[in-house]
Coordinates of C-alpha atoms in Angstrom, one line a residue:
Chain A
M74 CA -96.1 -12.2 -55.6
A75 CA -99.1 -10.6 -54.2
D76 CA -100.2 -13.5 -52.2
S77 CA -96.8 -14.4 -51.0
M78 CA -96.3 -10.9 -49.5
S79 CA -99.7 -11.0 -48.0
A80 CA -99.1 -14.4 -46.6
A81 CA -97.5 -12.7 -43.7
I82 CA -99.4 -11.5 -40.7
P83 CA -103.0 -12.6 -41.1
A84 CA -101.7 -16.1 -41.9
V85 CA -101.9 -16.9 -38.3
A86 CA -104.8 -19.2 -37.8
Q87 CA -108.2 -17.7 -37.3
P88 CA -110.0 -18.4 -34.0
R89 CA -111.9 -21.6 -34.4
S90 CA -114.7 -22.5 -32.1
S91 CA -113.4 -25.8 -30.8
S92 CA -115.8 -27.8 -28.8
L93 CA -113.5 -29.6 -26.4
Q94 CA -111.6 -27.3 -24.2
K95 CA -109.2 -30.1 -23.2
L96 CA -108.2 -30.6 -26.8
A97 CA -107.7 -26.9 -27.1
R98 CA -105.5 -26.9 -24.1
R99 CA -103.5 -29.8 -25.4
R100 CA -103.3 -28.3 -28.8
S101 CA -101.9 -25.0 -27.5
S102 CA -99.3 -26.8 -25.4
I103 CA -98.2 -28.8 -28.4
A104 CA -98.1 -25.5 -30.4
F105 CA -96.0 -23.9 -27.7
L106 CA -93.5 -26.8 -27.8
M107 CA -93.3 -26.5 -31.5
T108 CA -92.5 -22.8 -31.4
L109 CA -90.2 -23.1 -28.5
P110 CA -87.0 -23.4 -30.6
L111 CA -88.0 -20.4 -32.6
I112 CA -88.7 -18.4 -29.4
C113 CA -85.3 -19.5 -28.1
V114 CA -83.6 -18.2 -31.2
I115 CA -85.5 -14.9 -31.1
L116 CA -85.0 -14.3 -27.4
G117 CA -81.5 -15.8 -27.0
L118 CA -79.9 -14.6 -30.2
V119 CA -81.7 -11.4 -31.1
V120 CA -83.6 -9.8 -28.2
Y121 CA -81.0 -10.6 -25.5
P122 CA -78.0 -9.6 -27.6
A123 CA -79.8 -6.3 -28.5
G124 CA -80.4 -5.5 -24.8
Y125 CA -76.9 -6.7 -23.9
A126 CA -75.5 -4.3 -26.6
I127 CA -77.2 -1.4 -24.8
Y128 CA -75.7 -2.5 -21.5
L129 CA -72.3 -3.0 -23.1
S130 CA -72.3 0.5 -24.6
M131 CA -72.6 2.0 -21.1
L132 CA -69.4 0.4 -19.8
S133 CA -66.0 1.9 -19.7
R134 CA -63.4 0.8 -22.2
R135 CA -62.0 -1.9 -20.0
M136 CA -65.5 -3.0 -19.2
D137 CA -65.1 -2.8 -15.4
E138 CA -67.2 0.1 -14.5
F139 CA -70.6 1.6 -15.5
V140 CA -70.2 5.0 -17.2
G141 CA -73.7 5.7 -18.4
L142 CA -73.8 7.7 -21.7
T143 CA -70.1 8.7 -21.8
Q144 CA -69.4 6.5 -24.8
Y145 CA -72.1 8.3 -26.7
D146 CA -70.8 11.7 -25.6
I147 CA -67.4 10.8 -26.9
L148 CA -68.7 9.7 -30.2
I149 CA -70.9 12.8 -30.7
E150 CA -67.8 14.9 -30.2
N151 CA -65.7 12.8 -32.6
D152 CA -65.3 14.2 -36.1
T153 CA -64.7 10.8 -37.7
F154 CA -67.9 9.5 -36.3
W155 CA -69.9 12.3 -38.0
L156 CA -68.2 11.4 -41.2
V157 CA -69.4 7.9 -40.7
V158 CA -72.9 9.1 -40.1
F159 CA -72.8 11.2 -43.3
Q160 CA -71.2 8.5 -45.4
S161 CA -73.8 5.9 -44.2
C162 CA -76.7 8.1 -45.0
F163 CA -75.2 9.2 -48.3
F164 CA -74.3 5.6 -49.2
A165 CA -77.7 4.2 -48.3
V166 CA -79.8 6.9 -50.0
T167 CA -77.9 7.1 -53.2
A168 CA -77.5 3.4 -53.6
V169 CA -81.1 2.6 -52.9
I170 CA -82.4 5.3 -55.3
A171 CA -80.1 4.0 -58.0
K172 CA -81.0 0.4 -57.3
A173 CA -84.7 1.1 -57.3
A174 CA -84.5 3.1 -60.6
I175 CA -82.4 0.6 -62.4
G176 CA -84.5 -2.3 -61.1
F177 CA -87.7 -0.6 -62.1
W178 CA -86.4 0.2 -65.6
L179 CA -85.1 -3.4 -66.2
A180 CA -88.3 -4.9 -64.8
H181 CA -90.2 -2.8 -67.3
M182 CA -88.0 -3.8 -70.2
L183 CA -88.2 -7.5 -69.2
H184 CA -92.0 -7.2 -69.0
H185 CA -92.1 -5.8 -72.5
I186 CA -90.3 -8.5 -74.4
P187 CA -92.1 -11.7 -75.4
T188 CA -92.7 -14.1 -72.4
K189 CA -90.7 -16.8 -74.1
G190 CA -87.4 -15.0 -73.8
Q191 CA -87.9 -13.5 -70.3
R192 CA -86.7 -16.5 -68.4
K193 CA -83.3 -16.5 -70.1
W194 CA -82.7 -12.7 -69.5
R195 CA -84.0 -12.9 -66.0
G196 CA -81.6 -15.8 -65.3
M197 CA -78.6 -13.8 -66.5
L198 CA -79.6 -10.6 -64.9
L199 CA -79.9 -12.1 -61.4
V200 CA -76.4 -13.5 -61.4
P201 CA -74.9 -10.5 -59.4
W202 CA -77.4 -11.3 -56.6
V203 CA -76.4 -15.0 -56.5
I204 CA -72.7 -14.6 -56.0
P205 CA -71.8 -14.1 -52.4
P206 CA -71.0 -10.3 -52.2
A207 CA -67.7 -10.7 -50.4
L208 CA -66.4 -12.7 -53.3
S209 CA -67.8 -10.7 -56.2
T210 CA -66.4 -7.6 -54.5
L211 CA -62.9 -9.1 -54.9
G212 CA -63.5 -9.1 -58.6
W213 CA -64.5 -5.4 -58.4
W214 CA -61.5 -4.6 -56.4
W215 CA -59.3 -6.1 -59.1
M216 CA -61.1 -4.2 -61.7
Y217 CA -60.6 -1.0 -59.8
D218 CA -56.9 -1.7 -59.2
P219 CA -54.9 1.4 -60.0
T220 CA -52.1 -0.2 -62.0
Y221 CA -54.0 -2.9 -63.9
S222 CA -57.5 -1.3 -63.9
S223 CA -59.5 -2.9 -66.6
L224 CA -62.2 -0.4 -66.1
N225 CA -59.9 2.5 -66.9
W226 CA -58.8 0.5 -70.0
I227 CA -62.4 0.5 -71.2
L228 CA -62.8 4.1 -70.3
A229 CA -59.7 4.9 -72.3
I230 CA -61.4 3.5 -75.4
F231 CA -63.9 6.3 -75.0
A232 CA -61.1 8.7 -74.4
V233 CA -62.1 9.2 -70.7
P234 CA -59.1 10.0 -68.5
A235 CA -58.1 7.3 -65.9
V236 CA -60.2 7.4 -62.8
P237 CA -58.5 7.0 -59.4
W238 CA -61.2 4.6 -58.3
L239 CA -60.2 3.7 -54.7
G240 CA -57.5 6.3 -54.2
E241 CA -59.4 9.6 -54.0
P242 CA -62.2 10.0 -51.3
W243 CA -65.1 10.9 -53.6
W244 CA -64.2 8.3 -56.2
A245 CA -63.9 5.8 -53.4
R246 CA -67.4 6.6 -52.2
V247 CA -68.7 6.3 -55.7
S248 CA -66.9 3.0 -56.3
V249 CA -68.4 1.5 -53.2
I250 CA -71.9 2.7 -54.3
I251 CA -71.4 1.2 -57.7
V252 CA -70.6 -2.2 -56.3
N253 CA -73.7 -2.0 -54.0
V254 CA -75.9 -1.0 -56.9
W255 CA -74.5 -3.7 -59.1
Y256 CA -75.2 -6.3 -56.4
G257 CA -78.7 -5.0 -55.4
A258 CA -80.4 -3.9 -58.6
P259 CA -81.2 -7.4 -59.7
F260 CA -83.2 -7.9 -56.5
F261 CA -85.3 -4.9 -57.2
M262 CA -85.8 -6.0 -60.8
I263 CA -87.1 -9.4 -59.7
M264 CA -89.4 -7.9 -57.1
Y265 CA -90.8 -5.3 -59.5
L266 CA -91.2 -7.8 -62.3
A267 CA -93.3 -10.0 -60.0
A268 CA -95.4 -7.0 -59.0
L269 CA -95.8 -6.0 -62.7
K270 CA -97.0 -9.4 -63.6
S271 CA -99.7 -9.1 -60.9
V272 CA -101.3 -6.0 -62.4
P273 CA -104.4 -7.1 -64.1
E274 CA -104.1 -6.9 -67.9
Q275 CA -107.7 -5.5 -68.2
L276 CA -106.6 -2.3 -66.6
Y277 CA -104.2 -1.7 -69.5
E278 CA -106.8 -2.7 -72.1
A279 CA -109.3 -0.3 -70.6
A280 CA -106.6 2.4 -70.6
A281 CA -105.7 1.7 -74.2
I282 CA -109.4 2.0 -75.3
D283 CA -109.5 5.4 -73.5
G284 CA -106.4 6.4 -75.5
A285 CA -104.0 6.6 -72.7
S286 CA -100.3 7.2 -73.6
S287 CA -97.7 4.9 -72.3
W288 CA -96.6 7.6 -69.8
Q289 CA -100.2 7.9 -68.6
R290 CA -100.5 4.1 -68.2
L291 CA -97.3 4.1 -66.1
R292 CA -98.5 7.1 -64.0
Y293 CA -102.1 6.1 -63.4
I294 CA -102.1 2.3 -63.5
T295 CA -98.6 0.8 -62.9
L296 CA -97.3 3.1 -60.2
P297 CA -100.5 3.1 -58.1
M298 CA -100.8 -0.7 -58.3
M299 CA -97.2 -1.2 -57.4
Q300 CA -97.0 1.6 -54.8
N301 CA -97.0 -0.8 -51.9
I302 CA -94.4 -3.1 -53.2
I303 CA -92.2 -0.3 -54.2
S304 CA -92.3 1.2 -50.7
I305 CA -91.8 -2.1 -48.9
T306 CA -88.8 -3.0 -51.1
V307 CA -87.2 0.4 -50.8
L308 CA -87.5 0.4 -47.0
F309 CA -86.2 -3.1 -46.8
S310 CA -83.3 -2.2 -49.0
L311 CA -82.6 1.0 -47.0
I312 CA -82.2 -1.2 -43.9
V313 CA -79.8 -3.6 -45.5
T314 CA -77.8 -1.0 -47.4
F315 CA -77.6 1.2 -44.3
A316 CA -76.3 -1.8 -42.3
N317 CA -74.0 -3.0 -45.1
Y318 CA -70.6 -4.4 -44.2
D319 CA -68.9 -6.7 -46.7
I320 CA -68.5 -4.5 -49.7
V321 CA -66.8 -1.7 -47.8
R322 CA -64.7 -4.1 -45.8
V323 CA -63.3 -5.8 -48.9
L324 CA -63.1 -2.9 -51.2
T325 CA -61.7 0.0 -49.1
N326 CA -61.7 -1.2 -45.5
G327 CA -62.9 2.3 -44.6
G328 CA -60.1 4.1 -46.4
P329 CA -58.9 6.5 -47.7
R330 CA -58.6 8.3 -44.4
D331 CA -61.7 6.7 -42.9
L332 CA -63.9 8.4 -45.4
T333 CA -65.8 5.4 -46.7
H334 CA -66.6 3.8 -43.3
L335 CA -70.2 2.9 -42.7
F336 CA -71.7 2.3 -39.3
A337 CA -71.0 -1.4 -39.5
T338 CA -67.4 -1.2 -40.7
Y339 CA -66.6 1.5 -38.2
A340 CA -68.2 -0.4 -35.4
F341 CA -66.1 -3.4 -36.4
Q342 CA -62.9 -1.4 -36.5
V343 CA -63.6 0.3 -33.1
G344 CA -65.2 -2.7 -31.4
I345 CA -63.3 -5.8 -32.6
L346 CA -60.1 -4.6 -34.2
S347 CA -59.2 -1.9 -31.6
G348 CA -60.8 -3.9 -28.8
N349 CA -63.0 -1.1 -27.5
I350 CA -66.2 -3.3 -27.3
P351 CA -68.4 -0.7 -25.5
R352 CA -67.7 2.0 -28.0
G353 CA -68.2 -0.4 -30.9
A354 CA -71.5 -1.3 -29.4
A355 CA -72.4 2.4 -29.1
V356 CA -71.6 3.0 -32.8
S357 CA -73.7 0.1 -34.0
L358 CA -76.6 1.2 -31.7
F359 CA -76.7 4.5 -33.5
M360 CA -78.3 2.6 -36.3
L361 CA -81.2 1.5 -34.2
P362 CA -83.4 4.6 -34.2
L363 CA -83.3 4.8 -38.0
L364 CA -83.9 1.1 -38.4
A365 CA -86.8 1.3 -36.0
I366 CA -88.4 4.0 -38.1
F367 CA -88.0 2.0 -41.3
A368 CA -89.3 -1.1 -39.7
F369 CA -92.3 0.7 -38.4
F370 CA -93.2 1.9 -41.9
I371 CA -92.5 -1.6 -43.5
L372 CA -94.8 -3.2 -40.9
R373 CA -97.5 -0.7 -41.7
G374 CA -97.1 -1.2 -45.4
V375 CA -97.3 -5.0 -45.1
N376 CA -100.4 -4.8 -42.8
Q377 CA -102.0 -2.4 -45.2
R378 CA -101.3 -4.7 -48.1
N379 CA -102.9 -7.6 -46.2
K380 CA -106.0 -5.6 -45.6
E381 CA -106.3 -4.7 -49.3
M382 CA -105.8 -8.3 -50.3
M383 CA -108.5 -9.7 -47.9
Chain B
M281 CA -112.3 9.2 -92.7
Q282 CA -112.7 7.2 -89.5
A283 CA -111.0 4.3 -91.1
A284 CA -108.1 6.5 -92.1
T285 CA -107.5 7.7 -88.6
M286 CA -107.8 4.2 -87.3
G287 CA -105.3 3.0 -89.8
R288 CA -102.8 5.7 -88.9
R289 CA -103.3 5.1 -85.3
S290 CA -102.7 1.4 -85.5
G291 CA -99.7 2.1 -87.7
S292 CA -98.2 4.4 -85.1
L293 CA -99.1 1.9 -82.4
R294 CA -97.1 -0.7 -84.2
A295 CA -94.2 1.7 -84.6
E296 CA -94.4 2.5 -81.0
R297 CA -94.4 -1.1 -80.1
R298 CA -91.4 -1.9 -82.3
W299 CA -89.6 1.1 -80.8
A300 CA -90.4 -0.2 -77.3
L301 CA -89.1 -3.6 -78.1
W302 CA -85.9 -2.2 -79.4
T303 CA -85.4 -0.1 -76.3
A304 CA -86.1 -3.2 -74.2
Y305 CA -83.5 -5.3 -75.9
V306 CA -80.9 -2.6 -76.0
S307 CA -81.4 -1.9 -72.3
L308 CA -81.3 -5.6 -71.4
I309 CA -78.1 -6.2 -73.4
I310 CA -76.4 -3.2 -71.8
A311 CA -77.5 -4.4 -68.3
C312 CA -76.4 -7.9 -69.0
V313 CA -72.9 -6.8 -70.1
I314 CA -72.5 -4.6 -67.0
F315 CA -74.0 -7.2 -64.6
L316 CA -71.9 -10.0 -66.0
M317 CA -68.7 -8.0 -66.3
P318 CA -67.2 -8.7 -62.9
P319 CA -67.7 -12.4 -62.8
V320 CA -66.5 -12.7 -66.4
Y321 CA -63.4 -10.7 -65.6
M322 CA -62.8 -12.9 -62.6
L323 CA -62.9 -15.9 -64.9
I324 CA -60.6 -14.2 -67.4
T325 CA -58.1 -13.3 -64.6
S326 CA -58.2 -16.8 -63.2
L327 CA -57.2 -18.2 -66.6
K328 CA -54.2 -15.9 -67.2
T329 CA -50.6 -16.8 -66.5
N330 CA -48.8 -14.5 -64.0
A331 CA -46.6 -13.2 -66.8
E332 CA -49.6 -12.2 -68.8
M333 CA -51.2 -10.5 -65.9
A334 CA -48.1 -8.4 -65.2
N335 CA -48.0 -7.2 -68.8
L336 CA -49.6 -3.8 -68.8
Q337 CA -49.5 -3.4 -72.6
G338 CA -52.2 -5.6 -73.9
N339 CA -55.9 -5.7 -73.6
P340 CA -56.8 -6.9 -70.0
W341 CA -60.0 -8.4 -71.2
I342 CA -58.6 -11.2 -73.3
V343 CA -56.5 -14.3 -72.4
L344 CA -53.8 -15.2 -74.8
N345 CA -52.5 -18.4 -73.2
P346 CA -55.3 -19.8 -71.0
T347 CA -54.0 -21.9 -68.2
L348 CA -55.5 -23.9 -65.4
E349 CA -52.4 -23.6 -63.1
H350 CA -54.2 -21.3 -60.7
Y351 CA -57.1 -23.7 -60.3
R352 CA -54.6 -26.5 -59.8
A353 CA -52.7 -24.5 -57.2
I354 CA -55.8 -23.6 -55.3
V355 CA -57.3 -27.1 -55.3
E356 CA -54.0 -28.5 -54.1
N357 CA -53.8 -25.9 -51.3
P358 CA -54.8 -27.7 -48.1
L359 CA -55.9 -24.4 -46.6
F360 CA -58.4 -23.9 -49.3
L361 CA -59.8 -27.4 -48.8
T362 CA -60.1 -26.7 -45.1
F363 CA -62.1 -23.5 -45.9
F364 CA -64.3 -25.5 -48.2
W365 CA -64.9 -28.2 -45.7
N366 CA -65.6 -25.6 -42.9
S367 CA -68.2 -23.9 -45.2
I368 CA -69.9 -27.2 -46.0
K369 CA -70.0 -28.2 -42.3
V370 CA -71.4 -24.9 -41.1
T371 CA -73.8 -24.5 -43.9
V372 CA -75.3 -28.0 -43.8
V373 CA -75.8 -28.0 -40.0
T374 CA -77.3 -24.5 -40.1
V375 CA -79.6 -25.4 -42.9
I376 CA -80.9 -28.5 -41.2
L377 CA -81.3 -26.6 -37.8
S378 CA -83.1 -23.7 -39.4
M379 CA -85.4 -25.8 -41.4
V380 CA -86.4 -27.9 -38.5
I381 CA -87.0 -24.9 -36.3
S382 CA -88.9 -22.9 -38.8
V383 CA -91.1 -25.6 -40.2
L384 CA -92.2 -26.6 -36.7
A385 CA -92.8 -23.0 -35.7
A386 CA -94.5 -22.0 -38.9
F387 CA -96.9 -25.0 -38.7
A388 CA -97.9 -24.0 -35.2
L389 CA -98.2 -20.4 -36.1
A390 CA -100.2 -21.0 -39.3
R391 CA -102.6 -23.6 -37.9
M392 CA -102.8 -23.7 -34.2
R393 CA -104.0 -20.6 -32.4
F394 CA -102.5 -20.1 -29.1
W395 CA -101.9 -17.3 -26.7
G396 CA -99.5 -14.8 -28.2
S397 CA -99.3 -16.4 -31.7
Q398 CA -100.2 -13.2 -33.4
W399 CA -97.5 -11.4 -31.5
L400 CA -95.0 -14.0 -32.2
A401 CA -95.6 -13.8 -36.0
T402 CA -95.1 -10.1 -35.9
G403 CA -92.0 -10.7 -33.8
V404 CA -90.6 -13.1 -36.3
F405 CA -90.9 -10.4 -39.0
L406 CA -89.3 -7.8 -36.8
T407 CA -86.3 -9.9 -36.0
Y408 CA -85.9 -10.5 -39.7
L409 CA -85.4 -6.7 -40.0
V410 CA -82.6 -6.6 -37.4
P411 CA -79.4 -6.6 -39.4
D412 CA -76.4 -8.8 -38.3
T413 CA -74.2 -5.8 -38.1
L414 CA -76.2 -4.6 -35.2
L415 CA -75.8 -7.8 -33.3
F416 CA -72.2 -8.9 -33.9
I417 CA -70.6 -7.0 -31.1
P418 CA -72.9 -8.4 -28.3
L419 CA -72.8 -11.8 -29.9
Y420 CA -69.0 -11.6 -30.0
Q421 CA -69.1 -11.2 -26.2
I422 CA -71.7 -14.0 -25.8
V423 CA -70.0 -16.4 -28.1
G424 CA -66.7 -15.6 -26.3
G425 CA -68.3 -16.2 -23.0
L426 CA -69.3 -19.7 -24.2
G427 CA -65.7 -20.3 -25.3
L428 CA -66.7 -20.7 -28.9
L429 CA -64.8 -17.9 -30.4
N430 CA -62.6 -19.0 -33.3
N431 CA -64.6 -22.2 -33.7
T432 CA -66.9 -23.2 -36.5
W433 CA -69.5 -24.3 -33.9
G434 CA -69.7 -20.7 -32.7
L435 CA -70.8 -19.9 -36.3
V436 CA -73.4 -22.6 -36.3
L437 CA -74.8 -21.1 -33.1
V438 CA -75.3 -17.6 -34.5
Y439 CA -76.1 -18.3 -38.1
P440 CA -79.8 -19.1 -37.3
T441 CA -80.3 -15.4 -36.6
L442 CA -79.7 -14.9 -40.3
T443 CA -81.9 -17.7 -41.6
V444 CA -84.6 -18.7 -39.1
P445 CA -86.8 -15.5 -39.1
F446 CA -87.1 -15.4 -42.9
C447 CA -87.6 -19.2 -43.3
T448 CA -90.3 -19.2 -40.7
W449 CA -91.9 -16.2 -42.4
I450 CA -92.2 -17.8 -45.8
M451 CA -93.2 -21.1 -44.4
I452 CA -96.1 -19.5 -42.5
G453 CA -97.2 -18.1 -45.9
Y454 CA -97.0 -21.5 -47.7
F455 CA -98.7 -23.4 -44.8
A456 CA -101.5 -20.8 -44.6
S457 CA -102.2 -21.2 -48.3
I458 CA -103.1 -24.9 -47.8
P459 CA -106.9 -25.3 -47.6
K460 CA -108.3 -25.8 -44.2
E461 CA -110.5 -28.7 -45.5
L462 CA -107.4 -30.8 -45.8
D463 CA -106.5 -30.7 -42.1
E464 CA -110.1 -31.1 -41.1
A465 CA -110.3 -34.3 -43.1
A466 CA -107.1 -35.5 -41.5
L467 CA -108.4 -34.7 -38.0
I468 CA -111.6 -36.6 -38.7
D469 CA -109.5 -39.6 -39.8
G470 CA -107.8 -39.3 -36.4
A471 CA -104.5 -38.0 -37.4
S472 CA -102.4 -36.4 -34.7
W473 CA -100.7 -33.0 -35.2
P474 CA -97.3 -34.5 -36.0
Q475 CA -98.8 -36.9 -38.5
M476 CA -100.7 -34.0 -40.1
L477 CA -97.5 -32.0 -40.4
I478 CA -95.4 -34.9 -41.9
K479 CA -98.0 -36.5 -44.1
I480 CA -99.9 -33.5 -45.4
F481 CA -98.2 -30.2 -44.8
I482 CA -94.6 -31.0 -45.7
P483 CA -95.5 -32.8 -49.0
V484 CA -98.0 -30.1 -50.0
A485 CA -95.8 -27.2 -49.1
L486 CA -92.7 -28.8 -50.6
P487 CA -92.0 -25.9 -53.1
G488 CA -92.0 -23.6 -50.1
I489 CA -89.6 -25.9 -48.2
I490 CA -87.3 -26.0 -51.2
A491 CA -87.4 -22.2 -51.5
A492 CA -86.7 -21.7 -47.8
T493 CA -83.8 -24.3 -47.9
I494 CA -82.2 -22.5 -50.8
F495 CA -82.5 -19.3 -48.9
A496 CA -80.9 -20.7 -45.8
F497 CA -78.2 -22.3 -47.9
T498 CA -77.3 -19.2 -49.8
V499 CA -77.3 -17.0 -46.7
S500 CA -75.1 -19.2 -44.6
W501 CA -72.7 -19.8 -47.5
A502 CA -72.3 -16.1 -48.1
A503 CA -72.3 -15.0 -44.4
F504 CA -69.4 -12.6 -43.9
V505 CA -69.9 -10.4 -40.8
Y506 CA -70.0 -13.2 -38.2
P507 CA -67.0 -15.1 -39.5
T508 CA -64.9 -12.0 -39.8
A509 CA -65.7 -11.1 -36.3
F510 CA -65.5 -14.5 -34.6
I511 CA -62.8 -16.4 -36.6
T512 CA -59.2 -15.5 -36.4
T513 CA -57.2 -18.6 -37.4
P514 CA -57.3 -20.0 -41.0
D515 CA -58.1 -23.6 -39.9
Q516 CA -61.5 -22.5 -38.7
M517 CA -62.4 -20.1 -41.5
P518 CA -65.3 -20.7 -43.9
L519 CA -64.7 -19.9 -47.6
T520 CA -65.9 -16.3 -47.8
I521 CA -63.6 -14.9 -45.1
G522 CA -60.9 -17.5 -46.0
V523 CA -60.6 -16.3 -49.6
V524 CA -60.8 -12.7 -48.7
S525 CA -58.3 -12.6 -45.8
T526 CA -55.7 -15.4 -46.2
L527 CA -55.3 -15.3 -50.0
V528 CA -55.3 -11.5 -50.1
R529 CA -52.9 -11.1 -47.3
G530 CA -50.0 -12.7 -49.2
D531 CA -47.0 -10.5 -49.9
T532 CA -47.7 -10.2 -53.6
F533 CA -51.3 -10.4 -54.5
A534 CA -51.7 -13.7 -56.3
W535 CA -54.6 -12.4 -58.3
G536 CA -55.0 -15.5 -60.4
Q537 CA -55.3 -17.7 -57.4
I538 CA -57.6 -15.2 -55.6
M539 CA -60.0 -15.1 -58.5
A540 CA -59.8 -18.9 -59.0
G541 CA -60.6 -19.3 -55.3
A542 CA -63.4 -16.8 -55.3
L543 CA -65.0 -18.4 -58.3
L544 CA -64.8 -21.9 -56.9
A545 CA -66.2 -20.5 -53.6
A546 CA -69.1 -18.9 -55.4
L547 CA -69.8 -22.0 -57.4
P548 CA -72.2 -23.9 -55.0
P549 CA -74.8 -21.1 -54.8
V550 CA -74.5 -20.5 -58.5
I551 CA -75.1 -24.2 -59.3
V552 CA -78.1 -24.3 -56.9
Y553 CA -79.4 -21.2 -58.7
A554 CA -78.9 -22.6 -62.1
F555 CA -80.8 -25.7 -61.4
L556 CA -83.5 -24.4 -59.1
M557 CA -84.0 -20.9 -60.5
D558 CA -87.8 -20.9 -60.1
Y559 CA -87.7 -22.0 -56.5
Y560 CA -84.9 -19.5 -55.9
I561 CA -87.0 -16.6 -57.3
A562 CA -90.1 -17.8 -55.5
G563 CA -88.2 -17.6 -52.2
L564 CA -86.8 -14.3 -53.1
T565 CA -90.1 -12.7 -53.9
A566 CA -91.9 -14.4 -51.0
G567 CA -91.7 -11.5 -48.6
A568 CA -89.1 -9.1 -49.7
T569 CA -85.7 -10.6 -49.1
K570 CA -82.9 -8.4 -48.0
G571 CA -81.5 -6.3 -50.8

């Protein structure tokens, strides 16, 4: 785990004092040719579209005149849009906290049981992550179904009244979050398990000799050793959860009353379904500042980690 | 006196350990039940007859008369086979393309220093952080401009944005972990750069290549945003969007068929996972995959 994370940035070859300049020149042109497809993909399919999105968002609805920031103005005055902002933040923050907590707990539990059985449990617990989310969400949708709800049937055993899963706004929000947590928690578990395994056993032995309680071991050894991985995983997950699309699209399609829309699904509805490409682009671009902040911290975390490992 | 405290301490330690083990197993069992509940319920639903599904009286979690009629119906549905074939086509081409692009680039970035290589490595990482939901609207315009909307080749064109950055990223890691002595020896023997890549780097970094291939496969198979945006007619749809949009859009929800279709569609990644779990997890943990 540790070395795979650190493999990132400093992995680029160190300067080597090569004697023949000609060889070096040849080498760098070969290297350039080898990276050319990658550069094409990055420039052509990521950088250019991102810039193009900014341009698109400044056009009028029929895309025949340049209107500056009008689309953004319209959005800022739109109540539905602010609901989307709220729901995206609420969704991302709650889901990521839950995923991280469940993942951490399960990783700990897996780490405690004998190594022999770990593989089997890990294999089963990672299943939600392996199934394409659009498809497993169909299963959830059917479990939430008001008439045939198998979840309510289970709740009824415990004498809990039937829950209107997708019908009532707050329950719909919770339902969407549950599916996201179900899908993402195994990922956190695997990441944390790998990190737990990389903590040197001697530290725990030393702590045990000093009479540290299990809480103290967690607080003063495990958490500091995993701090970096935790923050990188959480930030990563914030980005992906924030930009999530498939779960909401399949489960509620934004309803009831547009209350479960996220940036992505709202942008899709406005941009593709209603055909207002410029405004759709503007909606999705609202994600950019937050994503940039997260990306900055991830990059810093990864770099820091590399320095520690070297 | 000291022995007594020692004894008590080790006794409580053992009790503490046993208690911890119990908590561990109980948590894992609960987690397993919850994590496996949706796929199991999908399986149960897919095996039920329509009459049994419409019956609201009984326990929804058991099947009284298991039947394979939904599976037969879905396998005989030409539309579903088209989805499957589209998915295979798009995924295979995307995986090959991404692996060629990323192995070449990762080799150059890990071993040959050139102007801007450091920047490029950081750039690869940053592009990995750009979500597809930020790009689908401009890409919709671009793909439309190329006349590839509602065409599987349009998907092949854009899927590399999902796979290439991460594959390159983990391949850089695997290549960089190969000892420098190996390529120096090869250079002394007069190997050229392409020979070095094919004869040394690819065989030595094979686990990494397998992990990256699995990643590319899973991501392209599960891709959802791009196909929903670009594909409008069923004959060009890959599985994910095909199952979700066409099967669901029927007048009465044919839940049995939907679940059978969804399970069959989820099968390839699950099979790959079942057989190559260790590579799968290696790829997952090699650089914080999306989650």
